[in-house]
CSV table of C-alpha atoms in Angstrom, one decimal:
chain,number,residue,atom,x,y,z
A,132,UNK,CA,0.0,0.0,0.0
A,133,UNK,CA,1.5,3.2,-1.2
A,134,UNK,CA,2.4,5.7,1.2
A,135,UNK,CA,-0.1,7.8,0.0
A,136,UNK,CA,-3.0,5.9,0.6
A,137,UNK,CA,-2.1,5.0,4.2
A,138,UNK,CA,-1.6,9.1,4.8
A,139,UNK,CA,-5.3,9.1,3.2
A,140,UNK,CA,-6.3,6.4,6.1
A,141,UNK,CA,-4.4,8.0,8.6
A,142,UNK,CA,-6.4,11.3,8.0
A,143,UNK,CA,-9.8,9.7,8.4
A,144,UNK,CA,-8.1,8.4,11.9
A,145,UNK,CA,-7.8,11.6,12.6
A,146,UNK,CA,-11.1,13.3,11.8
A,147,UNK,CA,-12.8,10.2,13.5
A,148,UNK,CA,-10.8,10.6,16.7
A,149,UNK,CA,-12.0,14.3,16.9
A,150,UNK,CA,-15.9,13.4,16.2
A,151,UNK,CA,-15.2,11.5,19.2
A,152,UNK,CA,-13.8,13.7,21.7
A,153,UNK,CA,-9.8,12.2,22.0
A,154,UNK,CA,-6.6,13.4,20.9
A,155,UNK,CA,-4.6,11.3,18.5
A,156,UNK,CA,-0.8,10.8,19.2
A,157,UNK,CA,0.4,10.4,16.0
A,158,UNK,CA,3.7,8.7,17.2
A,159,UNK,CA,1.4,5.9,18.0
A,160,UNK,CA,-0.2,5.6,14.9
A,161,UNK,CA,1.9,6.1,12.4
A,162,UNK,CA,4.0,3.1,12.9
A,163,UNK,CA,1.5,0.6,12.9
A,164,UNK,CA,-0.1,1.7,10.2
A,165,UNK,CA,3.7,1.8,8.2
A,166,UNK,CA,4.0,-1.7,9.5
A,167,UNK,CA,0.5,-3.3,8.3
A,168,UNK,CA,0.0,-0.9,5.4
A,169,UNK,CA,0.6,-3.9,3.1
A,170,UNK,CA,-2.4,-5.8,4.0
A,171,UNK,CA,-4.9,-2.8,4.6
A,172,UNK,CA,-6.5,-3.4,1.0
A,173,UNK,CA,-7.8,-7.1,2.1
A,174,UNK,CA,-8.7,-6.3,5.9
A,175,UNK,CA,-11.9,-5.4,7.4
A,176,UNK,CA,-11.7,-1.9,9.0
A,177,UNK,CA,-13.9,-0.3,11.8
A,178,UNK,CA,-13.7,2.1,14.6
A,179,UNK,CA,-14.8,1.2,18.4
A,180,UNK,CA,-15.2,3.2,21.2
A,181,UNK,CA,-16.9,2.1,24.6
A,182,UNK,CA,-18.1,3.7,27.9
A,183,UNK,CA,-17.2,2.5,31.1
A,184,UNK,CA,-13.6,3.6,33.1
A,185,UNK,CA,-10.6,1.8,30.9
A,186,UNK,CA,-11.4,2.5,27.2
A,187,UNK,CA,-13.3,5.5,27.2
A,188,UNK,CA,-10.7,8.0,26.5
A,189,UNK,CA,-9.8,6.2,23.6
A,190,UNK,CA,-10.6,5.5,20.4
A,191,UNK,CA,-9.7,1.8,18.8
A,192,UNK,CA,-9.0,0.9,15.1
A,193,UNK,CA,-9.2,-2.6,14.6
A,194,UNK,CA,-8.4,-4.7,11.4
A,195,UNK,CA,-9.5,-8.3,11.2
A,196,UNK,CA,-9.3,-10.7,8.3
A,197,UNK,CA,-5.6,-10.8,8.1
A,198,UNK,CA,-3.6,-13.6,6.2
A,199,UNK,CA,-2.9,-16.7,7.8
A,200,UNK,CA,1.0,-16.1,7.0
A,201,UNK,CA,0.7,-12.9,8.6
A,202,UNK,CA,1.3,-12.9,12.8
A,203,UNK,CA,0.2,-9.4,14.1
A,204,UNK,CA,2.1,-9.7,17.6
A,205,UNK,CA,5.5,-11.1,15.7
A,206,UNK,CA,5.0,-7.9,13.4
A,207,UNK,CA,4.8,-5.5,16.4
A,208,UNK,CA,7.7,-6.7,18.7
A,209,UNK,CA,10.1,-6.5,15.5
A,210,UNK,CA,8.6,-3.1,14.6
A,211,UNK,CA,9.6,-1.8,18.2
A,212,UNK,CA,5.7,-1.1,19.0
A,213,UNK,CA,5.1,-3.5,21.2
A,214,UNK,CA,7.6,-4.9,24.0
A,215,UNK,CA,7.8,-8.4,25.4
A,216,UNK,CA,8.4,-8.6,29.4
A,217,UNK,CA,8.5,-11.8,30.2
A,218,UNK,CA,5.2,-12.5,30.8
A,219,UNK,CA,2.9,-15.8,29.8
A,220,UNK,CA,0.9,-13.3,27.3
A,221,UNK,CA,4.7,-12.4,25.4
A,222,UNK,CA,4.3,-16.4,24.1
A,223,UNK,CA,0.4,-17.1,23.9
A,224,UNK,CA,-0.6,-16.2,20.7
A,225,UNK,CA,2.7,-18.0,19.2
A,226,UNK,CA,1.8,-20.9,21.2
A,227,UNK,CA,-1.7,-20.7,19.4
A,228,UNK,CA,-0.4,-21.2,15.7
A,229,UNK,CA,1.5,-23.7,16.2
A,230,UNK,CA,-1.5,-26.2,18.2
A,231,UNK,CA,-4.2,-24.9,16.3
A,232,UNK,CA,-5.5,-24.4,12.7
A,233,UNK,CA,-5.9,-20.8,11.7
A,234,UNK,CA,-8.3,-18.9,9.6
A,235,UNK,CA,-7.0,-15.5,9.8
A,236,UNK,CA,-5.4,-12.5,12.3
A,237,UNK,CA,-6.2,-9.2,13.8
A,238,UNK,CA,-4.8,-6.2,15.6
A,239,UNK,CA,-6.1,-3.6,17.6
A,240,UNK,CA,-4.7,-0.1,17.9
A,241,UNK,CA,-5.7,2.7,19.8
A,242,UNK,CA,-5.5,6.2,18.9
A,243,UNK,CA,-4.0,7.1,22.0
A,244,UNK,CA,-2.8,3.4,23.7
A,245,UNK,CA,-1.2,2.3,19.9
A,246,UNK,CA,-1.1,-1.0,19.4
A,247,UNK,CA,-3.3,-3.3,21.9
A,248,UNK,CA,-4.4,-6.6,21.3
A,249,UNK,CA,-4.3,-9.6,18.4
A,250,UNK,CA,-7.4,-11.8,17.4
A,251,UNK,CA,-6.4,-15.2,16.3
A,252,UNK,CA,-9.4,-16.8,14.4
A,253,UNK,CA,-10.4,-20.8,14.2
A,254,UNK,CA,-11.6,-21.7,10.8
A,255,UNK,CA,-15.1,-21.5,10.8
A,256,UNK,CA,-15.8,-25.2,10.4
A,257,UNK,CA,-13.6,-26.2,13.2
A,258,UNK,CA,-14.4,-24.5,16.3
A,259,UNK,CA,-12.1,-25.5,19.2
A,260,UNK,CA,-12.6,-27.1,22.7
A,261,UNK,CA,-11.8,-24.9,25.8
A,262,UNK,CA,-10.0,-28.4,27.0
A,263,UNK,CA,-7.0,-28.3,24.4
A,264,UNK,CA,-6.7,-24.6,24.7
A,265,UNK,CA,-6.3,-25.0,28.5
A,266,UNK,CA,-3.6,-27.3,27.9
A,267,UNK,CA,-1.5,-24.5,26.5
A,268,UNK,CA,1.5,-23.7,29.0
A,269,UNK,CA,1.3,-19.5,28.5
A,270,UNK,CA,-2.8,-20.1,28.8
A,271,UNK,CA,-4.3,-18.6,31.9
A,272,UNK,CA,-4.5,-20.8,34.9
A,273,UNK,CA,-8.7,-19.5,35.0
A,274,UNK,CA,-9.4,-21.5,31.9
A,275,UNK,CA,-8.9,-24.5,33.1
A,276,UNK,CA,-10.3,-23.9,36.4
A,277,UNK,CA,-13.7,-22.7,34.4
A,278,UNK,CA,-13.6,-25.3,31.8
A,279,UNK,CA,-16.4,-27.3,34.0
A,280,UNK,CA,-18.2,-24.5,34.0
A,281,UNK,CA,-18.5,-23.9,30.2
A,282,UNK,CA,-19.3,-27.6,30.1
A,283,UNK,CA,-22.5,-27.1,32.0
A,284,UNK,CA,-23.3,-24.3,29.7
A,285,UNK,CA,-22.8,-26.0,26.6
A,286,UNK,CA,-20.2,-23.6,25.2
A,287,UNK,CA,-16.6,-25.5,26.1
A,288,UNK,CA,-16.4,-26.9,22.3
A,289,UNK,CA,-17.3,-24.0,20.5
A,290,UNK,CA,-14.3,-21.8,20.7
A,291,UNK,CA,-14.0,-19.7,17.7
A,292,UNK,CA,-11.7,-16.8,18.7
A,293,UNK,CA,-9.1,-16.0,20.9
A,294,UNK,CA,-8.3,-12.1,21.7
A,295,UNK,CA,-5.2,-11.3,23.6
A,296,UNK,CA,-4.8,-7.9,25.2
A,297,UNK,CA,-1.2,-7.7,26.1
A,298,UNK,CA,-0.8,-4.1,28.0
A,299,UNK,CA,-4.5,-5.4,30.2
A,300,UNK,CA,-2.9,-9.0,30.1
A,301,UNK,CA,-6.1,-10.4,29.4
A,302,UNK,CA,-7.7,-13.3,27.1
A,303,UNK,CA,-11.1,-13.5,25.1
A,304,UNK,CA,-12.9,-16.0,24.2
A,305,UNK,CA,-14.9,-16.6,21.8
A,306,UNK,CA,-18.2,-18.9,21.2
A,307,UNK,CA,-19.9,-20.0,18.3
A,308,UNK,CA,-23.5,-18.9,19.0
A,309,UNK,CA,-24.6,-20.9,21.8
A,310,UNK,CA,-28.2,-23.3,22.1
A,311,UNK,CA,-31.2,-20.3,21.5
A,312,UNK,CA,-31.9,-21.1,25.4
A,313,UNK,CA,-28.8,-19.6,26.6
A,314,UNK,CA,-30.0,-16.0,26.0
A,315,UNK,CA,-33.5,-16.4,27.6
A,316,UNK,CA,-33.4,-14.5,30.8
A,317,UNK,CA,-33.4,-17.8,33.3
A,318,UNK,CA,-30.8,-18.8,31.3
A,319,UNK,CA,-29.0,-15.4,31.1
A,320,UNK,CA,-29.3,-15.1,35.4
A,321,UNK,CA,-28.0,-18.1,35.5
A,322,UNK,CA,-24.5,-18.2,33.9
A,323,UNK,CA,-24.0,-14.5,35.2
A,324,UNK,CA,-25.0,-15.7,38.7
A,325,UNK,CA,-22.9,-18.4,38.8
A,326,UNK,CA,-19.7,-16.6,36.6
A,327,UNK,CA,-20.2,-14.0,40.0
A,328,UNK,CA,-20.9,-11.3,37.6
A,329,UNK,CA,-24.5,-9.3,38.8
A,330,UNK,CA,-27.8,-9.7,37.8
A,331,UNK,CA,-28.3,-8.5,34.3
A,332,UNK,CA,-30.2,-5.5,33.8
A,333,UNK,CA,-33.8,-5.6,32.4
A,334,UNK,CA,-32.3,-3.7,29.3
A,335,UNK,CA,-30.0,-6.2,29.0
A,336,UNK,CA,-32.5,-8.8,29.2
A,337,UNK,CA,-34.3,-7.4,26.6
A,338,UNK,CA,-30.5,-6.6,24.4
A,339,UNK,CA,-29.9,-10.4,24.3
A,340,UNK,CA,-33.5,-11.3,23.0
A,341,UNK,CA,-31.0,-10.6,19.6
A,342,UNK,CA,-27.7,-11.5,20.7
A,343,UNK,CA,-25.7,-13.9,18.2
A,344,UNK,CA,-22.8,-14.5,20.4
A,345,UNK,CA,-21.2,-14.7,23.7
A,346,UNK,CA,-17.7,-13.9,24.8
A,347,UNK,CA,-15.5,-14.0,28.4
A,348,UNK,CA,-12.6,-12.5,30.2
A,349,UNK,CA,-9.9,-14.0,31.9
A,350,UNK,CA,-6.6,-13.0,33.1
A,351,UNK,CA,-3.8,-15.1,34.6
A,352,UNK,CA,-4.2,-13.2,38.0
A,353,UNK,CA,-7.4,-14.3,38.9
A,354,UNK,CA,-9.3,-17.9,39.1
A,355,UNK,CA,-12.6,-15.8,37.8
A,356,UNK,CA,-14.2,-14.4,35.0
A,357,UNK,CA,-13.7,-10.6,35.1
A,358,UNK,CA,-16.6,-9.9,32.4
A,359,UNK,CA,-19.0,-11.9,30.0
A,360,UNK,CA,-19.9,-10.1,26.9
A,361,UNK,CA,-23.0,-10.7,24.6
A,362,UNK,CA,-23.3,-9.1,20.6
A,363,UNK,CA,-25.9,-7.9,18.8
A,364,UNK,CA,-25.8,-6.8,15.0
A,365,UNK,CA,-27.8,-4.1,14.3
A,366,UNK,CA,-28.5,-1.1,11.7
A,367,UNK,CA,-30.1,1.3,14.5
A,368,UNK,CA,-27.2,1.2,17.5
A,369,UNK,CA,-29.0,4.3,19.1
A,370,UNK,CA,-32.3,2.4,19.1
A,371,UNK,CA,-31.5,-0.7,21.1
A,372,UNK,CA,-33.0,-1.1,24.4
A,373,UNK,CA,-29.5,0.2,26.7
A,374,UNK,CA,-28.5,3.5,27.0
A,375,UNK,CA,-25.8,4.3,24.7
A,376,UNK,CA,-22.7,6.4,25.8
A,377,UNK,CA,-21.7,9.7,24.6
A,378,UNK,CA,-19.3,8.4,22.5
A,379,UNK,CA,-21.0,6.3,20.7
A,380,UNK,CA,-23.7,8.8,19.9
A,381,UNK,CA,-21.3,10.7,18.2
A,382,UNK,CA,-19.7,8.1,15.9
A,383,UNK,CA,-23.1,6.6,14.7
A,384,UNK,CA,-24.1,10.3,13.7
A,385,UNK,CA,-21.0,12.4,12.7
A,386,UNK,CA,-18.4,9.4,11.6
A,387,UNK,CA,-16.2,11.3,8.5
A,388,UNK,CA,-17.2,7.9,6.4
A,389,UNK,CA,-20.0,6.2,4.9
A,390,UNK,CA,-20.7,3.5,8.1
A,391,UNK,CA,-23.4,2.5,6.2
A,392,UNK,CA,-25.9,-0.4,8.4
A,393,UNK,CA,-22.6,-2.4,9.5
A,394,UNK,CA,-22.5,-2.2,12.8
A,395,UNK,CA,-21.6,-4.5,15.9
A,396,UNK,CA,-22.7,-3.6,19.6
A,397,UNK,CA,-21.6,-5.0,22.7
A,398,UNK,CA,-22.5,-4.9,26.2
A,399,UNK,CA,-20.4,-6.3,28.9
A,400,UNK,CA,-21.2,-7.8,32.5
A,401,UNK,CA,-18.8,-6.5,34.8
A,402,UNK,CA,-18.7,-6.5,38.4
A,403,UNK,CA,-18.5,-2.6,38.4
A,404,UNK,CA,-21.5,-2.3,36.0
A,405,UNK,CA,-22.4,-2.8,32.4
A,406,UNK,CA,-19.8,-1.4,29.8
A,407,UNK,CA,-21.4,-0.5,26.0
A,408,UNK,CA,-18.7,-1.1,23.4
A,409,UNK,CA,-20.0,0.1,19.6
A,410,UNK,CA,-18.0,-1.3,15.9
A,411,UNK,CA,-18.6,0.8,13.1
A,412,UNK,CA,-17.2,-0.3,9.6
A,413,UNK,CA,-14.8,1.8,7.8
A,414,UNK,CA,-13.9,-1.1,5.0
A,415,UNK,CA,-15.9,-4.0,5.0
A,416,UNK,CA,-16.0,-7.2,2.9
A,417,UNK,CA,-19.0,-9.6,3.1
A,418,UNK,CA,-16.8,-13.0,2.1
A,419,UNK,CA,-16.2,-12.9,5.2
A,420,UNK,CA,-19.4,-12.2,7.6
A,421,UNK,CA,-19.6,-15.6,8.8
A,422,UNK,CA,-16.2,-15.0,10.6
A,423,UNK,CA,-16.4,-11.8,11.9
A,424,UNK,CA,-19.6,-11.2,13.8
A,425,UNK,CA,-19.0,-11.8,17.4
A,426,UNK,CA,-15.1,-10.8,17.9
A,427,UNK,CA,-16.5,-6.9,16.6
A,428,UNK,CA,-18.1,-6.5,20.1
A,429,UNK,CA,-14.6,-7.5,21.7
């Protein structure tokens, strides 16, 4: 990708971070967008912002549908933008590739954070058991130690993504859409109750009568799950039944490209509250809907 197109990209970066309220630091940008400019033709684009007290004063880029060939993390370390310290996250998505098959990458970046997190997807045939990914030696202790827990809930062979965050050390992952039951409200109360997330909100309730997918949170400093999130894909974000942030008011109206109906929106259990992520497409290629859905509320 010539230089100029990825100066064209990084301009709409720009305009979109100030329809949003948050100052790009262009020293965090730049590189990652010199570094990945190569596949930006092929990858699905959008922007994310979320409410909630760790990603609000950011705005996130994300490409997904990377080439197989391509690792996102190995990329950043040799590129100087991301810096391994000797924790179990530094080897996890390496330790990935090699057990499992792989349909595809990601990367997150943030406008002011750089670059964040990689998405590792399962081709879409082969979902993957929660058993063999606990088996991993750089996998977090808690997902083992949950593993009978997905069991009971029917989702512990359904595996479709992994997400890494490396500067929050956290893991995703990533369900095929689970048995219609698991998003009626008994069912819902239930695997919150029991994840010791709180009760879900009536608007939440009422969110998930939609919801395609599922995902948790886990880190490698806690036996628990620090937040379930559930997706819904929608053409009217603002007319859900939850009460959308600021933020994402402002890029569903005033986004400086043609968003068009593509949009993912997510709404995560915490036990501080519920947090409202929004995905809005910049560059977007149907081949691969089947793929993308539920990592977009991530």
């Amino acid at each position: 990708m010539s230089e100029a197109r990825i100066s064209e990209f990084y301009s709409v970066v720009a305009e979109t971070s100030r329809v949003v309220g948050v100052s790009l630091a262009r020293e965090r940008v730049w590189p990652v967008l010199a570094a990945y400019g190569h596949v930006m033709a092929s990858a699905v684009i959008s922007f994310r912002v979320q409410t909630g007290p760790r990603g609000a004063d950011d705005l996130d880029c994300r490409w997904t549908m990377l080439p197989a060939d391509l690792d996102p993390y190995g990329v950043a370390v040799s590129e100087g933008f991301a810096r391994e310290t000797g924790h179990p996250v530094d080897g996890l998505s390496a330790e990935i590739h090699r057990a499992f098959p792989v349909g595809g990458y990601g990367f997150d970046f943030g406008v002011v954070g750089g670059f964040k997190k990689t998405w590792t997807f399962f081709p879409a045939a082969v979902p993957q058991p929660v058993a063999r990914l606990a088996e991993l030696s750089s996998m977090p202790s808690s997902v083992a130690g949950n593993l009978a827990f997905f069991e009971r809930y029917g989702v512990a062979d359904i595996v479709n993504t992994v997400g890494i965050d490396y500067p929050k050390r956290t893991v995703n992952l990533y369900f095929n859409p689970p048995s219609p039951g698991f998003f009626r409200p008994e069912g819902l109360r239930a695997f919150l109750g029991e994840a010791g997330l709180p009760e879900p909100s009536e608007g939440l309730l009422r969110f998930c009568e939609r919801a395609f997918g599922v995902y948790v949170t886990l880190n490698w400093d806690s036996p628990t799950i620090d937040r379930v999130t559930f997706a819904v894909k929608t053409t009217d974000p603002l007319g859900l039944p939850v009460e959308a942030g600021p933020g994402i008011g402002k890029l569903v109206e005033s986004a400086p490209y043609p968003a068009g109906d593509q949009y993912v929106y997510g709404v995560s259990v915490t036990p501080r509250g519920e947090i409202h992520k929004l995905q809005s497409y910049y560059q977007w290629h149907a081949r691969v809907e089947s793929m993308l859905r539920a990592v977009d509320a991530g």
